[in-house]
Amino acid sequence: MTVDIKHLGHSAFLITSNKKSILIDPFISGNPKSENINFDDYHITDIFVTHAHSDHIGDTIDLAKQTGAKVNAVFEVANYCAQKGVKTQGLNIGGKVNFPIGTCKFYQAAHSSSLPDGSYGGIAASLIFEISGKTIYHAGDTGLFSDLKMIGELHSIDLALLPVGGTFTMDVADARIAKLWLRAKKVFPMHYNTFDVINVNKEKLKDL
Ligand code: NI
Ligand code: MN
C-alpha cells in the first residue's frame, strides 16, 4: 500500500494511505503561505498535534469539527481540545495510539508548549508514525538533543520531517546532525520561511 504525504506549509502534513488520511499540526488559516486544500476531499480520521503553540494547534478544533476526526495530543492539549467539544485521545511521552491506517508513538521534543489562552500545554512531543509499512518521524519543534540518537536506534526511519528555520527550533546545520543521529533514509525540511524570523536561504537547504 502506498503512502502519500503532502506538505501543507510550516509543520502541517496530510498523510494518506488506503483512502484514509491523517493531519499533523494543521496550521492553515493563520499561515500566509499555506497550501490551498479542500479537506472534504479526504477521509480524515485523526489529527495529531505535537504541541500547543498556535502555529501547530492551528485549525485543529475547526477541522476536527468539520471532519469528525479525533484529536491525538499530549494530555493537556487533548483536554483543551475536549473542552472545545471535539473527540480526543490524550497521551503522554511513551504512549502509543492506533488509528485506522497505522500507529503513532509519542516521544519528547526539546521545546516548550503553552496553549492559545496562555495555560500550560504539557510537554512538547515528536511523533513516530508507522503507516502501511513506512516509518515517518515528525520532529515537532525540537532543538537538537540526544534523544534523537535513541529514536534512531529504536526505529528504522524512512522519512524524517525536521524543522530547519532556527530561532525556535533546529537550524539547517543542526538538522544535518539530526539526520545522522536518526539514521533517516530521507529528510524533508519544515518550519521555515513562514515568517521572516525563520527564513532559510534555498542554497543552504541543499546542505540537507
Ligand atoms: Ni512551538
Ligand atoms: Mn512552531
PDB file of C-alpha atoms and ligand atoms in Angstrom:
ATOM      1  CA  MET A   1       0.000   0.000   0.000  1.00  0.00           C
ATOM      2  CA  THR A   2       1.387   3.383  -0.968  1.00  0.00           C
ATOM      3  CA  VAL A   3       1.713   6.297   1.446  1.00  0.00           C
ATOM      4  CA  ASP A   4       1.079   9.794   0.087  1.00  0.00           C
ATOM      5  CA  ILE A   5       2.469  12.728   2.051  1.00  0.00           C
ATOM      6  CA  LYS A   6       1.506  16.325   1.326  1.00  0.00           C
ATOM      7  CA  HIS A   7       3.262  19.272   2.953  1.00  0.00           C
ATOM      8  CA  LEU A   8       0.634  21.941   3.697  1.00  0.00           C
ATOM      9  CA  GLY A   9       3.195  24.551   4.738  1.00  0.00           C
ATOM     10  CA  HIS A  10       5.057  25.148   8.011  1.00  0.00           C
ATOM     11  CA  SER A  11       4.846  21.883  10.039  1.00  0.00           C
ATOM     12  CA  ALA A  12       1.480  20.781   8.633  1.00  0.00           C
ATOM     13  CA  PHE A  13       1.199  17.482   6.727  1.00  0.00           C
ATOM     14  CA  LEU A  14      -1.608  15.404   5.269  1.00  0.00           C
ATOM     15  CA  ILE A  15      -0.768  11.705   5.072  1.00  0.00           C
ATOM     16  CA  THR A  16      -2.998   9.368   3.072  1.00  0.00           C
ATOM     17  CA  SER A  17      -2.961   5.607   2.655  1.00  0.00           C
ATOM     18  CA  ASN A  18      -5.711   3.185   1.691  1.00  0.00           C
ATOM     19  CA  LYS A  19      -8.144   6.085   1.118  1.00  0.00           C
ATOM     20  CA  LYS A  20      -7.893   7.319   4.702  1.00  0.00           C
ATOM     21  CA  SER A  21      -5.938  10.342   5.884  1.00  0.00           C
ATOM     22  CA  ILE A  22      -4.440  11.947   8.963  1.00  0.00           C
ATOM     23  CA  LEU A  23      -3.376  15.527   9.599  1.00  0.00           C
ATOM     24  CA  ILE A  24      -0.365  16.666  11.612  1.00  0.00           C
ATOM     25  CA  ASP A  25      -0.113  20.198  13.089  1.00  0.00           C
ATOM     26  CA  PRO A  26      -2.754  21.715  10.746  1.00  0.00           C
ATOM     27  CA  PHE A  27      -1.813  25.408  10.880  1.00  0.00           C
ATOM     28  CA  ILE A  28      -3.652  26.557   7.745  1.00  0.00           C
ATOM     29  CA  SER A  29      -5.832  29.686   8.054  1.00  0.00           C
ATOM     30  CA  GLY A  30      -3.253  31.676  10.045  1.00  0.00           C
ATOM     31  CA  ASN A  31      -0.412  30.698   7.702  1.00  0.00           C
ATOM     32  CA  PRO A  32       0.226  33.278   4.974  1.00  0.00           C
ATOM     33  CA  LYS A  33       1.929  30.576   2.873  1.00  0.00           C
ATOM     34  CA  SER A  34      -0.299  27.540   3.473  1.00  0.00           C
ATOM     35  CA  GLU A  35      -1.368  25.294   0.612  1.00  0.00           C
ATOM     36  CA  ASN A  36      -4.951  25.704  -0.552  1.00  0.00           C
ATOM     37  CA  ILE A  37      -6.692  22.386   0.006  1.00  0.00           C
ATOM     38  CA  ASN A  38     -10.265  21.132   0.299  1.00  0.00           C
ATOM     39  CA  PHE A  39     -10.285  18.842   3.331  1.00  0.00           C
ATOM     40  CA  ASP A  40     -13.711  17.491   2.358  1.00  0.00           C
ATOM     41  CA  ASP A  41     -11.950  15.620  -0.475  1.00  0.00           C
ATOM     42  CA  TYR A  42     -10.203  13.428   2.109  1.00  0.00           C
ATOM     43  CA  HIS A  43     -11.423  10.948   4.698  1.00  0.00           C
ATOM     44  CA  ILE A  44      -9.565  12.364   7.693  1.00  0.00           C
ATOM     45  CA  THR A  45      -9.848  10.065  10.709  1.00  0.00           C
ATOM     46  CA  ASP A  46      -7.280  11.590  13.050  1.00  0.00           C
ATOM     47  CA  ILE A  47      -5.417  14.811  13.771  1.00  0.00           C
ATOM     48  CA  PHE A  48      -2.088  14.780  15.616  1.00  0.00           C
ATOM     49  CA  VAL A  49      -0.788  17.861  17.421  1.00  0.00           C
ATOM     50  CA  THR A  50       2.876  17.923  18.517  1.00  0.00           C
ATOM     51  CA  HIS A  51       2.417  20.782  20.994  1.00  0.00           C
ATOM     52  CA  ALA A  52       0.123  23.638  21.957  1.00  0.00           C
ATOM     53  CA  HIS A  53       1.707  26.619  20.170  1.00  0.00           C
ATOM     54  CA  SER A  54      -0.703  28.366  17.784  1.00  0.00           C
ATOM     55  CA  ASP A  55       1.396  27.560  14.694  1.00  0.00           C
ATOM     56  CA  HIS A  56       0.822  23.834  15.459  1.00  0.00           C
ATOM     57  CA  ILE A  57      -2.607  23.539  17.091  1.00  0.00           C
ATOM     58  CA  GLY A  58      -3.674  25.911  14.283  1.00  0.00           C
ATOM     59  CA  ASP A  59      -7.080  24.956  12.837  1.00  0.00           C
ATOM     60  CA  THR A  60      -7.291  21.692  14.797  1.00  0.00           C
ATOM     61  CA  ILE A  61     -10.585  22.470  16.559  1.00  0.00           C
ATOM     62  CA  ASP A  62     -12.377  23.675  13.414  1.00  0.00           C
ATOM     63  CA  LEU A  63     -11.070  20.806  11.273  1.00  0.00           C
ATOM     64  CA  ALA A  64     -11.953  18.206  13.921  1.00  0.00           C
ATOM     65  CA  LYS A  65     -15.497  19.585  13.964  1.00  0.00           C
ATOM     66  CA  GLN A  66     -15.669  19.724  10.155  1.00  0.00           C
ATOM     67  CA  THR A  67     -14.343  16.198   9.571  1.00  0.00           C
ATOM     68  CA  GLY A  68     -15.275  14.373  12.784  1.00  0.00           C
ATOM     69  CA  ALA A  69     -11.608  13.419  13.221  1.00  0.00           C
ATOM     70  CA  LYS A  70     -10.216  12.528  16.635  1.00  0.00           C
ATOM     71  CA  VAL A  71      -7.501  14.775  18.070  1.00  0.00           C
ATOM     72  CA  ASN A  72      -4.471  12.925  19.465  1.00  0.00           C
ATOM     73  CA  ALA A  73      -2.162  15.018  21.635  1.00  0.00           C
ATOM     74  CA  VAL A  74      -0.379  15.265  24.965  1.00  0.00           C
ATOM     75  CA  PHE A  75      -2.845  15.186  27.885  1.00  0.00           C
ATOM     76  CA  GLU A  76      -3.026  18.973  28.487  1.00  0.00           C
ATOM     77  CA  VAL A  77      -3.537  19.763  24.783  1.00  0.00           C
ATOM     78  CA  ALA A  78      -6.134  16.984  24.434  1.00  0.00           C
ATOM     79  CA  ASN A  79      -8.043  18.320  27.475  1.00  0.00           C
ATOM     80  CA  TYR A  80      -8.097  21.803  25.953  1.00  0.00           C
ATOM     81  CA  CYS A  81      -9.496  20.385  22.694  1.00  0.00           C
ATOM     82  CA  ALA A  82     -12.050  18.212  24.533  1.00  0.00           C
ATOM     83  CA  GLN A  83     -13.349  21.345  26.278  1.00  0.00           C
ATOM     84  CA  LYS A  84     -13.930  22.833  22.812  1.00  0.00           C
ATOM     85  CA  GLY A  85     -16.201  19.889  22.024  1.00  0.00           C
ATOM     86  CA  VAL A  86     -14.127  17.576  19.819  1.00  0.00           C
ATOM     87  CA  LYS A  87     -13.222  13.876  20.161  1.00  0.00           C
ATOM     88  CA  THR A  88      -9.798  13.422  21.718  1.00  0.00           C
ATOM     89  CA  GLN A  89      -7.221  10.882  22.819  1.00  0.00           C
ATOM     90  CA  GLY A  90      -4.852  12.230  25.454  1.00  0.00           C
ATOM     91  CA  LEU A  91      -1.405  10.636  25.657  1.00  0.00           C
ATOM     92  CA  ASN A  92       1.957  11.343  27.129  1.00  0.00           C
ATOM     93  CA  ILE A  93       5.579  10.600  26.316  1.00  0.00           C
ATOM     94  CA  GLY A  94       5.997   6.861  25.728  1.00  0.00           C
ATOM     95  CA  GLY A  95       2.359   6.423  24.761  1.00  0.00           C
ATOM     96  CA  LYS A  96       1.248   4.821  21.525  1.00  0.00           C
ATOM     97  CA  VAL A  97      -2.098   5.158  19.791  1.00  0.00           C
ATOM     98  CA  ASN A  98      -3.693   3.171  16.970  1.00  0.00           C
ATOM     99  CA  PHE A  99      -5.656   4.780  14.159  1.00  0.00           C
ATOM    100  CA  PRO A 100      -7.262   3.200  11.077  1.00  0.00           C
ATOM    101  CA  ILE A 101      -4.125   3.287   8.871  1.00  0.00           C
ATOM    102  CA  GLY A 102      -1.359   2.929  11.452  1.00  0.00           C
ATOM    103  CA  THR A 103       0.133   3.721  14.828  1.00  0.00           C
ATOM    104  CA  CYS A 104       1.761   6.760  16.420  1.00  0.00           C
ATOM    105  CA  LYS A 105       4.216   6.769  19.312  1.00  0.00           C
ATOM    106  CA  PHE A 106       4.879   9.911  21.343  1.00  0.00           C
ATOM    107  CA  TYR A 107       8.461  10.937  22.095  1.00  0.00           C
ATOM    108  CA  GLN A 108       9.777  14.097  23.659  1.00  0.00           C
ATOM    109  CA  ALA A 109      10.797  17.227  21.772  1.00  0.00           C
ATOM    110  CA  ALA A 110      13.230  19.724  23.305  1.00  0.00           C
ATOM    111  CA  HIS A 111      10.823  22.668  23.188  1.00  0.00           C
ATOM    112  CA  SER A 112       8.150  24.441  25.250  1.00  0.00           C
ATOM    113  CA  SER A 113       4.348  24.282  24.992  1.00  0.00           C
ATOM    114  CA  SER A 114       1.672  26.785  26.023  1.00  0.00           C
ATOM    115  CA  LEU A 115      -1.942  26.969  24.872  1.00  0.00           C
ATOM    116  CA  PRO A 116      -3.525  29.917  22.990  1.00  0.00           C
ATOM    117  CA  ASP A 117      -5.050  31.131  26.293  1.00  0.00           C
ATOM    118  CA  GLY A 118      -1.593  31.088  27.912  1.00  0.00           C
ATOM    119  CA  SER A 119      -2.216  27.991  30.048  1.00  0.00           C
ATOM    120  CA  TYR A 120       0.274  25.150  30.430  1.00  0.00           C
ATOM    121  CA  GLY A 121       0.393  22.876  27.394  1.00  0.00           C
ATOM    122  CA  GLY A 122       2.272  19.964  28.942  1.00  0.00           C
ATOM    123  CA  ILE A 123       5.431  18.598  27.388  1.00  0.00           C
ATOM    124  CA  ALA A 124       6.197  19.147  23.690  1.00  0.00           C
ATOM    125  CA  ALA A 125       6.186  15.957  21.609  1.00  0.00           C
ATOM    126  CA  SER A 126       7.712  14.480  18.494  1.00  0.00           C
ATOM    127  CA  LEU A 127       5.950  11.611  16.757  1.00  0.00           C
ATOM    128  CA  ILE A 128       6.868   8.272  15.181  1.00  0.00           C
ATOM    129  CA  PHE A 129       4.245   7.062  12.701  1.00  0.00           C
ATOM    130  CA  GLU A 130       4.051   3.535  11.293  1.00  0.00           C
ATOM    131  CA  ILE A 131       1.778   3.667   8.252  1.00  0.00           C
ATOM    132  CA  SER A 132       1.449   0.897   5.654  1.00  0.00           C
ATOM    133  CA  GLY A 133       4.961  -0.410   6.342  1.00  0.00           C
ATOM    134  CA  LYS A 134       6.634   3.022   6.336  1.00  0.00           C
ATOM    135  CA  THR A 135       8.150   4.753   9.337  1.00  0.00           C
ATOM    136  CA  ILE A 136       7.784   8.536   9.378  1.00  0.00           C
ATOM    137  CA  TYR A 137       9.169  10.794  12.092  1.00  0.00           C
ATOM    138  CA  HIS A 138       7.645  14.249  12.679  1.00  0.00           C
ATOM    139  CA  ALA A 139      10.110  16.048  14.939  1.00  0.00           C
ATOM    140  CA  GLY A 140       7.742  18.800  16.111  1.00  0.00           C
ATOM    141  CA  ASP A 141       9.591  21.970  17.092  1.00  0.00           C
ATOM    142  CA  THR A 142      12.589  20.312  18.658  1.00  0.00           C
ATOM    143  CA  GLY A 143      16.093  21.631  19.006  1.00  0.00           C
ATOM    144  CA  LEU A 144      18.981  19.227  18.574  1.00  0.00           C
ATOM    145  CA  PHE A 145      19.070  16.857  21.563  1.00  0.00           C
ATOM    146  CA  SER A 146      20.436  13.404  22.235  1.00  0.00           C
ATOM    147  CA  ASP A 147      17.046  11.608  22.318  1.00  0.00           C
ATOM    148  CA  LEU A 148      17.250  11.759  18.523  1.00  0.00           C
ATOM    149  CA  LYS A 149      20.003   9.104  18.754  1.00  0.00           C
ATOM    150  CA  MET A 150      17.696   6.895  20.822  1.00  0.00           C
ATOM    151  CA  ILE A 151      14.810   7.338  18.390  1.00  0.00           C
ATOM    152  CA  GLY A 152      17.162   6.437  15.523  1.00  0.00           C
ATOM    153  CA  GLU A 153      18.299   3.348  17.402  1.00  0.00           C
ATOM    154  CA  LEU A 154      14.742   2.174  18.096  1.00  0.00           C
ATOM    155  CA  HIS A 155      13.162   2.878  14.702  1.00  0.00           C
ATOM    156  CA  SER A 156      14.181   2.353  11.102  1.00  0.00           C
ATOM    157  CA  ILE A 157      13.074   5.746   9.820  1.00  0.00           C
ATOM    158  CA  ASP A 158      12.164   6.030   6.133  1.00  0.00           C
ATOM    159  CA  LEU A 159      11.419   9.753   6.271  1.00  0.00           C
ATOM    160  CA  ALA A 160      12.180  12.365   8.924  1.00  0.00           C
ATOM    161  CA  LEU A 161      10.290  15.670   8.843  1.00  0.00           C
ATOM    162  CA  LEU A 162      12.706  18.101  10.504  1.00  0.00           C
ATOM    163  CA  PRO A 163      12.381  21.779  11.414  1.00  0.00           C
ATOM    164  CA  VAL A 164      15.176  23.872   9.888  1.00  0.00           C
ATOM    165  CA  GLY A 165      14.193  27.515  10.476  1.00  0.00           C
ATOM    166  CA  GLY A 166      16.277  28.107  13.598  1.00  0.00           C
ATOM    167  CA  THR A 167      15.317  30.701  16.262  1.00  0.00           C
ATOM    168  CA  PHE A 168      12.571  28.437  17.749  1.00  0.00           C
ATOM    169  CA  THR A 169      13.894  25.064  16.529  1.00  0.00           C
ATOM    170  CA  MET A 170      16.912  23.401  14.930  1.00  0.00           C
ATOM    171  CA  ASP A 171      18.541  25.171  12.011  1.00  0.00           C
ATOM    172  CA  VAL A 172      19.857  23.517   8.838  1.00  0.00           C
ATOM    173  CA  ALA A 173      23.270  22.705  10.345  1.00  0.00           C
ATOM    174  CA  ASP A 174      21.688  21.025  13.380  1.00  0.00           C
ATOM    175  CA  ALA A 175      19.188  19.205  11.162  1.00  0.00           C
ATOM    176  CA  ARG A 176      22.146  17.655   9.296  1.00  0.00           C
ATOM    177  CA  ILE A 177      23.359  16.219  12.591  1.00  0.00           C
ATOM    178  CA  ALA A 178      19.808  15.136  13.489  1.00  0.00           C
ATOM    179  CA  LYS A 179      19.559  13.265  10.181  1.00  0.00           C
ATOM    180  CA  LEU A 180      22.705  11.281  11.051  1.00  0.00           C
ATOM    181  CA  TRP A 181      21.572  10.575  14.617  1.00  0.00           C
ATOM    182  CA  LEU A 182      18.120   9.479  13.418  1.00  0.00           C
ATOM    183  CA  ARG A 183      19.717   7.364  10.647  1.00  0.00           C
ATOM    184  CA  ALA A 184      16.850   8.597   8.497  1.00  0.00           C
ATOM    185  CA  LYS A 185      16.820   7.381   4.886  1.00  0.00           C
ATOM    186  CA  LYS A 186      15.310  10.669   3.756  1.00  0.00           C
ATOM    187  CA  VAL A 187      14.632  14.029   5.332  1.00  0.00           C
ATOM    188  CA  PHE A 188      12.173  16.761   4.429  1.00  0.00           C
ATOM    189  CA  PRO A 189      12.539  20.283   5.831  1.00  0.00           C
ATOM    190  CA  MET A 190       9.712  22.135   7.608  1.00  0.00           C
ATOM    191  CA  HIS A 191       9.137  25.143   9.883  1.00  0.00           C
ATOM    192  CA  TYR A 192      10.998  27.690   7.735  1.00  0.00           C
ATOM    193  CA  ASN A 193      10.173  30.722   5.530  1.00  0.00           C
ATOM    194  CA  THR A 194       6.698  31.038   7.078  1.00  0.00           C
ATOM    195  CA  PHE A 195       7.801  34.170   8.919  1.00  0.00           C
ATOM    196  CA  ASP A 196      10.816  36.437   8.374  1.00  0.00           C
ATOM    197  CA  VAL A 197      12.444  35.306  11.607  1.00  0.00           C
ATOM    198  CA  ILE A 198      12.738  31.714  10.312  1.00  0.00           C
ATOM    199  CA  ASN A 199      13.823  32.472   6.762  1.00  0.00           C
ATOM    200  CA  VAL A 200      16.245  29.978   5.235  1.00  0.00           C
ATOM    201  CA  ASN A 201      18.326  30.559   2.147  1.00  0.00           C
ATOM    202  CA  LYS A 202      17.416  27.955  -0.546  1.00  0.00           C
ATOM    203  CA  GLU A 203      21.130  27.318  -1.255  1.00  0.00           C
ATOM    204  CA  LYS A 204      21.675  26.456   2.389  1.00  0.00           C
ATOM    205  CA  LEU A 205      18.850  23.904   2.299  1.00  0.00           C
ATOM    206  CA  LYS A 206      20.863  21.885  -0.227  1.00  0.00           C
ATOM    207  CA  ASP A 207      23.229  21.031   2.666  1.00  0.00           C
ATOM    208  CA  LEU A 208      20.492  18.720   3.881  1.00  0.00           C
TER     209      LEU A 208
HETATM  210 NI    NI B   1       6.449  25.695  19.059  1.00  0.00          NI
HETATM  211 MN    MN B   2       6.418  26.283  15.891  1.00  0.00          MN
END
